[in-house]
Every structure is written in C-alpha cells, then in structure tokens.
mmCIF file of N, CA, C and O in Angstrom:
data_model
loop_
_atom_site.group_PDB
_atom_site.id
_atom_site.type_symbol
_atom_site.label_atom_id
_atom_site.label_comp_id
_atom_site.label_asym_id
_atom_site.label_seq_id
_atom_site.Cartn_x
_atom_site.Cartn_y
_atom_site.Cartn_z
ATOM 1 N N ILE A 8 117.762 256.825 112.907
ATOM 2 C CA ILE A 8 117.798 255.352 112.706
ATOM 3 C C ILE A 8 119.238 254.924 111.960
ATOM 4 O O ILE A 8 119.717 254.053 112.540
ATOM 5 N N GLY A 9 119.530 255.640 110.681
ATOM 6 C CA GLY A 9 120.653 255.553 110.053
ATOM 7 C C GLY A 9 122.093 255.740 110.611
ATOM 8 O O GLY A 9 122.975 254.984 110.746
ATOM 9 N N ALA A 10 121.801 256.796 111.711
ATOM 10 C CA ALA A 10 123.481 257.049 112.460
ATOM 11 C C ALA A 10 123.446 256.034 113.475
ATOM 12 O O ALA A 10 124.399 255.187 113.693
ATOM 13 N N LEU A 11 122.063 255.114 114.159
ATOM 14 C CA LEU A 11 122.764 254.061 114.857
ATOM 15 C C LEU A 11 122.866 252.722 114.239
ATOM 16 O O LEU A 11 123.608 251.846 114.877
ATOM 17 N N LEU A 12 122.280 252.947 113.068
ATOM 18 C CA LEU A 12 122.719 251.711 112.262
ATOM 19 C C LEU A 12 124.359 251.594 111.778
ATOM 20 O O LEU A 12 124.944 250.637 111.682
ATOM 21 N N GLN A 13 124.927 253.014 111.403
ATOM 22 C CA GLN A 13 126.133 253.368 110.935
ATOM 23 C C GLN A 13 127.239 253.113 111.987
ATOM 24 O O GLN A 13 128.092 252.426 112.728
ATOM 25 N N LEU A 14 127.100 253.290 113.619
ATOM 26 C CA LEU A 14 127.181 253.221 115.091
ATOM 27 C C LEU A 14 127.526 251.483 115.177
ATOM 28 O O LEU A 14 128.402 250.868 115.443
ATOM 29 N N THR A 15 126.238 250.776 115.214
ATOM 30 C CA THR A 15 126.538 249.463 115.303
ATOM 31 C C THR A 15 127.513 248.619 113.993
ATOM 32 O O THR A 15 128.540 248.059 114.529
ATOM 33 N N LEU A 16 127.255 248.491 113.495
ATOM 34 C CA LEU A 16 128.262 248.492 111.754
ATOM 35 C C LEU A 16 129.441 248.822 112.106
ATOM 36 O O LEU A 16 130.485 248.006 111.942
ATOM 37 N N PHE A 17 130.029 250.156 112.145
ATOM 38 C CA PHE A 17 131.593 250.402 112.284
ATOM 39 C C PHE A 17 132.205 250.420 113.533
ATOM 40 O O PHE A 17 133.103 249.591 113.822
ATOM 41 N N ALA A 18 131.453 251.146 114.836
ATOM 42 C CA ALA A 18 131.817 250.688 115.958
ATOM 43 C C ALA A 18 132.067 249.859 116.721
ATOM 44 O O ALA A 18 132.985 248.917 117.461
ATOM 45 N N SER A 19 131.008 249.082 116.318
ATOM 46 C CA SER A 19 130.536 247.621 117.358
ATOM 47 C C SER A 19 131.351 246.557 116.395
ATOM 48 O O SER A 19 132.034 245.604 117.084
ATOM 49 N N VAL A 20 130.492 246.125 114.903
ATOM 50 C CA VAL A 20 130.791 245.061 114.252
ATOM 51 C C VAL A 20 132.419 244.911 113.654
ATOM 52 O O VAL A 20 133.154 244.793 113.756
ATOM 53 N N LEU A 21 132.469 245.979 113.143
ATOM 54 C CA LEU A 21 134.133 246.200 112.153
ATOM 55 C C LEU A 21 135.136 246.343 113.683
ATOM 56 O O LEU A 21 136.230 245.575 113.062
ATOM 57 N N ALA A 22 134.807 247.080 114.399
ATOM 58 C CA ALA A 22 135.848 247.113 115.475
ATOM 59 C C ALA A 22 136.324 245.397 116.004
ATOM 60 O O ALA A 22 137.408 245.459 115.967
ATOM 61 N N PHE A 23 134.987 245.041 116.681
ATOM 62 C CA PHE A 23 135.229 243.332 116.860
ATOM 63 C C PHE A 23 136.151 242.647 115.826
ATOM 64 O O PHE A 23 137.263 242.192 116.637
ATOM 65 N N LEU A 24 135.812 242.710 114.811
ATOM 66 C CA LEU A 24 136.244 241.849 113.945
ATOM 67 C C LEU A 24 137.741 242.370 113.155
ATOM 68 O O LEU A 24 138.947 241.301 113.341
ATOM 69 N N LEU A 25 137.989 243.442 113.557
ATOM 70 C CA LEU A 25 139.474 243.870 113.414
ATOM 71 C C LEU A 25 140.464 243.605 114.573
ATOM 72 O O LEU A 25 141.750 243.225 114.385
ATOM 73 N N PHE A 26 139.794 243.318 116.006
ATOM 74 C CA PHE A 26 140.431 243.370 116.875
ATOM 75 C C PHE A 26 140.610 241.525 116.952
ATOM 76 O O PHE A 26 141.972 241.630 117.681
ATOM 77 N N THR A 27 139.890 240.946 116.369
ATOM 78 C CA THR A 27 139.886 239.562 116.449
ATOM 79 C C THR A 27 141.141 239.133 115.277
ATOM 80 O O THR A 27 141.832 238.525 116.045
ATOM 81 N N TYR A 28 140.997 239.603 114.438
ATOM 82 C CA TYR A 28 142.257 239.600 113.464
ATOM 83 C C TYR A 28 143.505 239.775 113.940
ATOM 84 O O TYR A 28 144.184 238.920 114.280
ATOM 85 N N ALA A 29 143.597 241.190 114.723
ATOM 86 C CA ALA A 29 144.941 241.557 115.325
ATOM 87 C C ALA A 29 145.257 240.561 116.462
ATOM 88 O O ALA A 29 146.486 240.264 116.320
ATOM 89 N N VAL A 30 144.228 239.865 116.865
ATOM 90 C CA VAL A 30 145.025 239.168 118.069
ATOM 91 C C VAL A 30 145.030 237.498 117.752
ATOM 92 O O VAL A 30 146.368 237.047 118.158
ATOM 93 N N LYS A 31 144.754 237.513 116.646
ATOM 94 C CA LYS A 31 144.913 236.256 115.564
ATOM 95 C C LYS A 31 146.602 236.094 115.403
ATOM 96 O O LYS A 31 147.156 235.624 115.259
ATOM 97 N N ARG A 32 146.841 237.482 114.593
ATOM 98 C CA ARG A 32 147.769 237.853 114.245
ATOM 99 C C ARG A 32 149.322 238.243 115.155
ATOM 100 O O ARG A 32 150.386 237.756 114.743
ATOM 101 N N ILE A 33 149.245 238.756 116.373
ATOM 102 C CA ILE A 33 149.983 239.380 117.158
ATOM 103 C C ILE A 33 149.999 239.078 118.421
ATOM 104 O O ILE A 33 151.070 239.197 119.203
ATOM 105 N N GLY A 34 148.975 238.464 118.739
ATOM 106 C CA GLY A 34 148.880 237.886 120.263
ATOM 107 C C GLY A 34 148.185 238.871 120.971
ATOM 108 O O GLY A 34 147.771 240.379 120.852
ATOM 109 N N ILE A 35 147.818 238.451 122.457
ATOM 110 C CA ILE A 35 146.506 239.123 123.056
ATOM 111 C C ILE A 35 147.184 240.519 123.856
ATOM 112 O O ILE A 35 146.856 241.592 123.867
ATOM 113 N N THR A 36 148.528 240.281 124.049
ATOM 114 C CA THR A 36 149.179 240.979 124.853
ATOM 115 C C THR A 36 149.668 242.177 124.125
ATOM 116 O O THR A 36 149.264 243.490 124.877
ATOM 117 N N LYS A 37 150.231 242.215 123.247
ATOM 118 C CA LYS A 37 150.057 243.221 122.052
ATOM 119 C C LYS A 37 149.125 244.076 121.645
ATOM 120 O O LYS A 37 149.115 245.606 121.523
ATOM 121 N N ALA A 38 147.970 243.171 121.241
ATOM 122 C CA ALA A 38 146.635 243.895 120.951
ATOM 123 C C ALA A 38 146.373 244.496 122.002
ATOM 124 O O ALA A 38 146.235 245.781 121.388
ATOM 125 N N ASN A 39 146.014 244.023 122.837
ATOM 126 C CA ASN A 39 145.544 245.361 124.458
ATOM 127 C C ASN A 39 146.752 246.114 124.345
ATOM 128 O O ASN A 39 145.901 247.226 124.528
ATOM 129 N N ALA A 40 147.573 246.289 123.842
ATOM 130 C CA ALA A 40 148.611 247.232 124.148
ATOM 131 C C ALA A 40 148.202 248.726 122.953
ATOM 132 O O ALA A 40 148.119 249.789 123.722
ATOM 133 N N PHE A 41 147.543 247.963 122.300
ATOM 134 C CA PHE A 41 147.254 249.121 120.713
ATOM 135 C C PHE A 41 145.571 249.660 121.371
ATOM 136 O O PHE A 41 145.565 250.699 120.950
ATOM 137 N N VAL A 42 145.015 248.927 121.786
ATOM 138 C CA VAL A 42 143.974 249.658 122.681
ATOM 139 C C VAL A 42 143.873 251.195 122.931
ATOM 140 O O VAL A 42 143.367 251.852 123.136
ATOM 141 N N ASN A 43 144.815 251.174 123.677
ATOM 142 C CA ASN A 43 145.613 252.618 124.087
ATOM 143 C C ASN A 43 145.515 253.322 123.263
ATOM 144 O O ASN A 43 145.144 254.900 123.561
ATOM 145 N N LEU A 44 145.983 253.357 121.843
ATOM 146 C CA LEU A 44 145.597 254.380 121.029
ATOM 147 C C LEU A 44 144.176 254.708 120.523
ATOM 148 O O LEU A 44 144.063 255.808 119.716
ATOM 149 N N ILE A 45 143.603 254.357 120.764
ATOM 150 C CA ILE A 45 141.699 254.663 120.429
ATOM 151 C C ILE A 45 141.600 256.015 120.799
ATOM 152 O O ILE A 45 141.397 256.887 119.928
ATOM 153 N N PRO A 46 141.677 256.818 122.106
ATOM 154 C CA PRO A 46 141.325 258.280 122.186
ATOM 155 C C PRO A 46 142.085 259.049 121.673
ATOM 156 O O PRO A 46 142.018 260.178 121.037
ATOM 157 N N ALA A 47 143.956 258.484 121.353
ATOM 158 C CA ALA A 47 144.151 259.379 120.599
ATOM 159 C C ALA A 47 143.817 259.428 118.857
ATOM 160 O O ALA A 47 143.644 260.482 118.049
ATOM 161 N N ILE A 48 143.070 258.247 118.383
ATOM 162 C CA ILE A 48 143.144 258.643 116.831
ATOM 163 C C ILE A 48 141.763 259.203 117.034
ATOM 164 O O ILE A 48 141.161 259.658 115.894
ATOM 165 N N THR A 49 140.767 259.025 117.669
ATOM 166 C CA THR A 49 139.439 259.519 117.927
ATOM 167 C C THR A 49 139.801 260.956 118.241
ATOM 168 O O THR A 49 138.843 261.640 117.203
ATOM 169 N N TYR A 50 140.710 261.360 118.525
ATOM 170 C CA TYR A 50 141.030 262.866 118.840
ATOM 171 C C TYR A 50 141.775 263.593 117.519
ATOM 172 O O TYR A 50 140.920 264.598 116.739
ATOM 173 N N ILE A 51 142.313 262.901 116.997
ATOM 174 C CA ILE A 51 142.817 263.197 115.399
ATOM 175 C C ILE A 51 141.552 263.060 114.058
ATOM 176 O O ILE A 51 141.392 263.633 113.479
ATOM 177 N N PHE A 52 140.934 262.099 114.602
ATOM 178 C CA PHE A 52 139.772 262.176 113.355
ATOM 179 C C PHE A 52 138.611 263.496 113.707
ATOM 180 O O PHE A 52 137.868 263.589 112.651
ATOM 181 N N ALA A 53 138.740 263.643 115.092
ATOM 182 C CA ALA A 53 137.731 264.756 115.309
ATOM 183 C C ALA A 53 138.091 266.285 115.099
ATOM 184 O O ALA A 53 137.396 266.905 114.376
ATOM 185 N N ILE A 54 139.347 266.415 115.097
ATOM 186 C CA ILE A 54 140.223 267.470 114.578
ATOM 187 C C ILE A 54 139.405 267.281 112.872
ATOM 188 O O ILE A 54 139.518 268.341 112.151
ATOM 189 N N LEU A 55 139.931 266.286 112.265
ATOM 190 C CA LEU A 55 139.847 266.107 110.591
ATOM 191 C C LEU A 55 138.783 265.813 110.080
ATOM 192 O O LEU A 55 138.503 266.686 108.863
ATOM 193 N N LEU A 56 137.987 265.406 110.744
ATOM 194 C CA LEU A 56 136.428 265.099 110.357
ATOM 195 C C LEU A 56 135.478 266.186 110.979
ATOM 196 O O LEU A 56 134.676 266.479 109.742
ATOM 197 N N LEU A 57 135.565 266.646 112.189
ATOM 198 C CA LEU A 57 134.514 267.791 112.540
ATOM 199 C C LEU A 57 135.030 268.858 113.132
ATOM 200 O O LEU A 57 134.416 269.717 113.788
ATOM 201 N N ASN A 58 136.154 269.577 112.562
ATOM 202 C CA ASN A 58 136.707 270.623 112.878
ATOM 203 C C ASN A 58 136.728 270.957 113.971
ATOM 204 O O ASN A 58 136.395 272.341 114.619
ATOM 205 N N ASP A 59 137.101 269.612 115.227
ATOM 206 C CA ASP A 59 137.263 270.163 116.563
ATOM 207 C C ASP A 59 138.420 270.650 116.664
ATOM 208 O O ASP A 59 139.130 271.271 115.544
ATOM 209 N N ALA A 60 138.158 271.676 117.864
ATOM 210 C CA ALA A 60 139.513 272.980 118.259
ATOM 211 C C ALA A 60 141.059 272.090 118.437
ATOM 212 O O ALA A 60 140.517 271.063 119.519
ATOM 213 N N PHE A 61 141.700 272.679 117.489
ATOM 214 C CA PHE A 61 143.139 271.995 117.564
ATOM 215 C C PHE A 61 143.692 272.537 119.397
ATOM 216 O O PHE A 61 143.662 273.602 119.393
ATOM 217 N N GLU A 62 143.615 271.726 120.454
ATOM 218 C CA GLU A 62 144.238 271.996 121.669
ATOM 219 C C GLU A 62 145.782 271.313 122.178
ATOM 220 O O GLU A 62 146.046 270.368 121.969
ATOM 221 N N PRO A 63 146.992 272.248 122.304
ATOM 222 C CA PRO A 63 148.377 271.587 122.512
ATOM 223 C C PRO A 63 148.020 270.861 123.533
ATOM 224 O O PRO A 63 149.038 269.572 123.449
ATOM 225 N N GLN A 64 147.212 270.960 124.719
ATOM 226 C CA GLN A 64 147.219 269.665 125.695
ATOM 227 C C GLN A 64 146.817 268.206 125.495
ATOM 228 O O GLN A 64 147.320 267.589 125.755
ATOM 229 N N LYS A 65 145.887 268.047 124.693
ATOM 230 C CA LYS A 65 145.727 267.169 123.553
ATOM 231 C C LYS A 65 146.775 266.472 123.260
ATOM 232 O O LYS A 65 146.799 265.151 122.768
ATOM 233 N N ILE A 66 147.357 267.162 122.537
ATOM 234 C CA ILE A 66 148.245 266.846 121.713
ATOM 235 C C ILE A 66 149.552 266.068 122.358
ATOM 236 O O ILE A 66 150.097 264.993 122.108
ATOM 237 N N VAL A 67 150.035 266.734 123.585
ATOM 238 C CA VAL A 67 151.027 266.385 124.440
ATOM 239 C C VAL A 67 150.149 265.071 124.906
ATOM 240 O O VAL A 67 151.327 263.894 125.197
ATOM 241 N N GLY A 68 149.517 264.901 125.121
ATOM 242 C CA GLY A 68 148.984 263.717 125.741
ATOM 243 C C GLY A 68 148.609 262.353 124.947
ATOM 244 O O GLY A 68 149.120 261.686 125.012
ATOM 245 N N ILE A 69 148.581 262.841 123.292
ATOM 246 C CA ILE A 69 148.785 261.853 122.482
ATOM 247 C C ILE A 69 149.982 261.507 122.490
ATOM 248 O O ILE A 69 150.303 260.085 122.370
ATOM 249 N N GLY A 70 150.890 262.316 122.462
ATOM 250 C CA GLY A 70 152.154 261.831 122.637
ATOM 251 C C GLY A 70 152.550 261.179 123.490
ATOM 252 O O GLY A 70 153.895 260.244 123.212
ATOM 253 N N ILE A 71 152.283 261.314 124.758
ATOM 254 C CA ILE A 71 152.840 260.501 126.061
ATOM 255 C C ILE A 71 152.091 258.741 125.978
ATOM 256 O O ILE A 71 152.708 258.294 126.478
ATOM 257 N N VAL A 72 150.581 259.232 125.242
ATOM 258 C CA VAL A 72 150.096 257.931 124.624
ATOM 259 C C VAL A 72 151.411 257.253 124.157
ATOM 260 O O VAL A 72 151.796 255.808 124.345
ATOM 261 N N ILE A 73 151.669 257.483 122.867
ATOM 262 C CA ILE A 73 152.393 257.031 121.930
ATOM 263 C C ILE A 73 153.519 257.002 122.359
ATOM 264 O O ILE A 73 154.030 255.434 122.336
ATOM 265 N N ALA A 74 154.382 257.446 123.088
ATOM 266 C CA ALA A 74 155.584 256.898 124.206
ATOM 267 C C ALA A 74 155.453 255.926 124.508
ATOM 268 O O ALA A 74 156.454 255.045 124.239
ATOM 269 N N GLY A 75 154.139 256.180 125.664
ATOM 270 C CA GLY A 75 153.931 254.393 126.395
ATOM 271 C C GLY A 75 154.096 253.639 125.790
ATOM 272 O O GLY A 75 154.378 252.283 126.070
ATOM 273 N N LEU A 76 153.194 253.952 124.489
ATOM 274 C CA LEU A 76 153.287 252.397 123.653
ATOM 275 C C LEU A 76 154.543 251.693 123.153
ATOM 276 O O LEU A 76 154.493 250.645 122.894
ATOM 277 N N PHE A 77 155.358 252.679 122.683
ATOM 278 C CA PHE A 77 156.659 252.355 122.117
ATOM 279 C C PHE A 77 157.399 251.733 123.297
ATOM 280 O O PHE A 77 158.047 250.686 123.242
ATOM 281 N N VAL A 78 157.347 252.272 124.604
ATOM 282 C CA VAL A 78 158.162 251.644 125.291
ATOM 283 C C VAL A 78 157.843 250.302 125.883
ATOM 284 O O VAL A 78 158.655 249.550 126.238
ATOM 285 N N SER A 79 155.925 250.408 125.889
ATOM 286 C CA SER A 79 155.939 248.995 126.032
ATOM 287 C C SER A 79 156.343 247.829 125.135
ATOM 288 O O SER A 79 156.333 246.583 125.345
ATOM 289 N N GLN A 80 156.305 248.203 124.613
ATOM 290 C CA GLN A 80 156.830 247.252 123.148
ATOM 291 C C GLN A 80 158.159 246.858 122.437
ATOM 292 O O GLN A 80 158.575 246.049 122.156
ATOM 293 N N VAL A 81 159.344 247.624 123.674
ATOM 294 C CA VAL A 81 160.913 247.285 123.866
ATOM 295 C C VAL A 81 160.687 245.977 124.307
ATOM 296 O O VAL A 81 160.479 245.653 125.473
ATOM 297 N N LYS A 82 161.619 245.176 123.640
ATOM 298 C CA LYS A 82 162.173 243.826 124.438
ATOM 299 C C LYS A 82 163.360 244.143 125.261
ATOM 300 O O LYS A 82 164.311 244.537 124.419
ATOM 301 N N THR A 83 163.306 244.021 126.048
ATOM 302 C CA THR A 83 164.821 244.190 127.053
ATOM 303 C C THR A 83 165.348 242.485 127.364
ATOM 304 O O THR A 83 164.727 241.530 127.517
ATOM 305 N N LYS A 84 166.775 242.625 127.466
ATOM 306 C CA LYS A 84 167.339 241.470 127.789
ATOM 307 C C LYS A 84 167.486 241.029 129.230
ATOM 308 O O LYS A 84 167.259 242.225 129.813
ATOM 309 N N ARG A 85 166.857 240.246 129.783
ATOM 310 C CA ARG A 85 166.984 239.743 131.484
ATOM 311 C C ARG A 85 168.470 238.848 131.461
ATOM 312 O O ARG A 85 168.993 237.803 130.676
ATOM 313 N N LYS A 86 168.760 238.990 132.477
ATOM 314 C CA LYS A 86 169.809 238.632 133.017
ATOM 315 C C LYS A 86 169.190 237.191 133.962
ATOM 316 O O LYS A 86 168.418 237.126 134.457
ATOM 317 N N THR A 87 170.307 236.467 133.124
ATOM 318 C CA THR A 87 169.923 234.848 134.046
ATOM 319 C C THR A 87 170.931 234.714 135.404
ATOM 320 O O THR A 87 172.347 234.673 135.167
ATOM 321 N N ALA A 88 170.562 233.935 136.482
ATOM 322 C CA ALA A 88 171.568 233.839 137.570
ATOM 323 C C ALA A 88 171.983 232.841 137.215
ATOM 324 O O ALA A 88 171.478 231.593 136.430
#
C-alpha cells in the first residue's frame, strides 16, 4: 500500500501540479512540447536509480527526442506578402 501512496502522490498529484504551473508560465503549446521528454527522463532515472542496462539504441532515441524538442521550439521568420 505504501508504493500505491507514493505513486499517487508523486506521479499523479505532483506531476499535475507541476504541469499546471508550467502551462501558466510558458503556455500550453510549449508545455505540451516538453511532455515528449517524459520517456527520456524516465530512462535516465531507470539507469541511475534502478541500475537498468545502458543501451545505445535508447540513447540515440533520447537524442532524437531532444533534437526534435529543440527544432519545435525554434522560432522562424515568416515572409509576408
């Protein structure tokens, strides 16, 4: 039952509060873009805390996700006619 309480507190309540705070600060569009980092952060914590196996394919995937995040946040100049 302790694990269920921790899951409820940290993964649900705390995540919702932090996401709501982020939406207020940076807007819904940018906040949703950062949701794509959740699997990458989860894998990093799995390596550090759970001694999960380090797999190069997953590191490449994390790199692609982070690169995509940067590309999605770049502001481009639009030509007006």
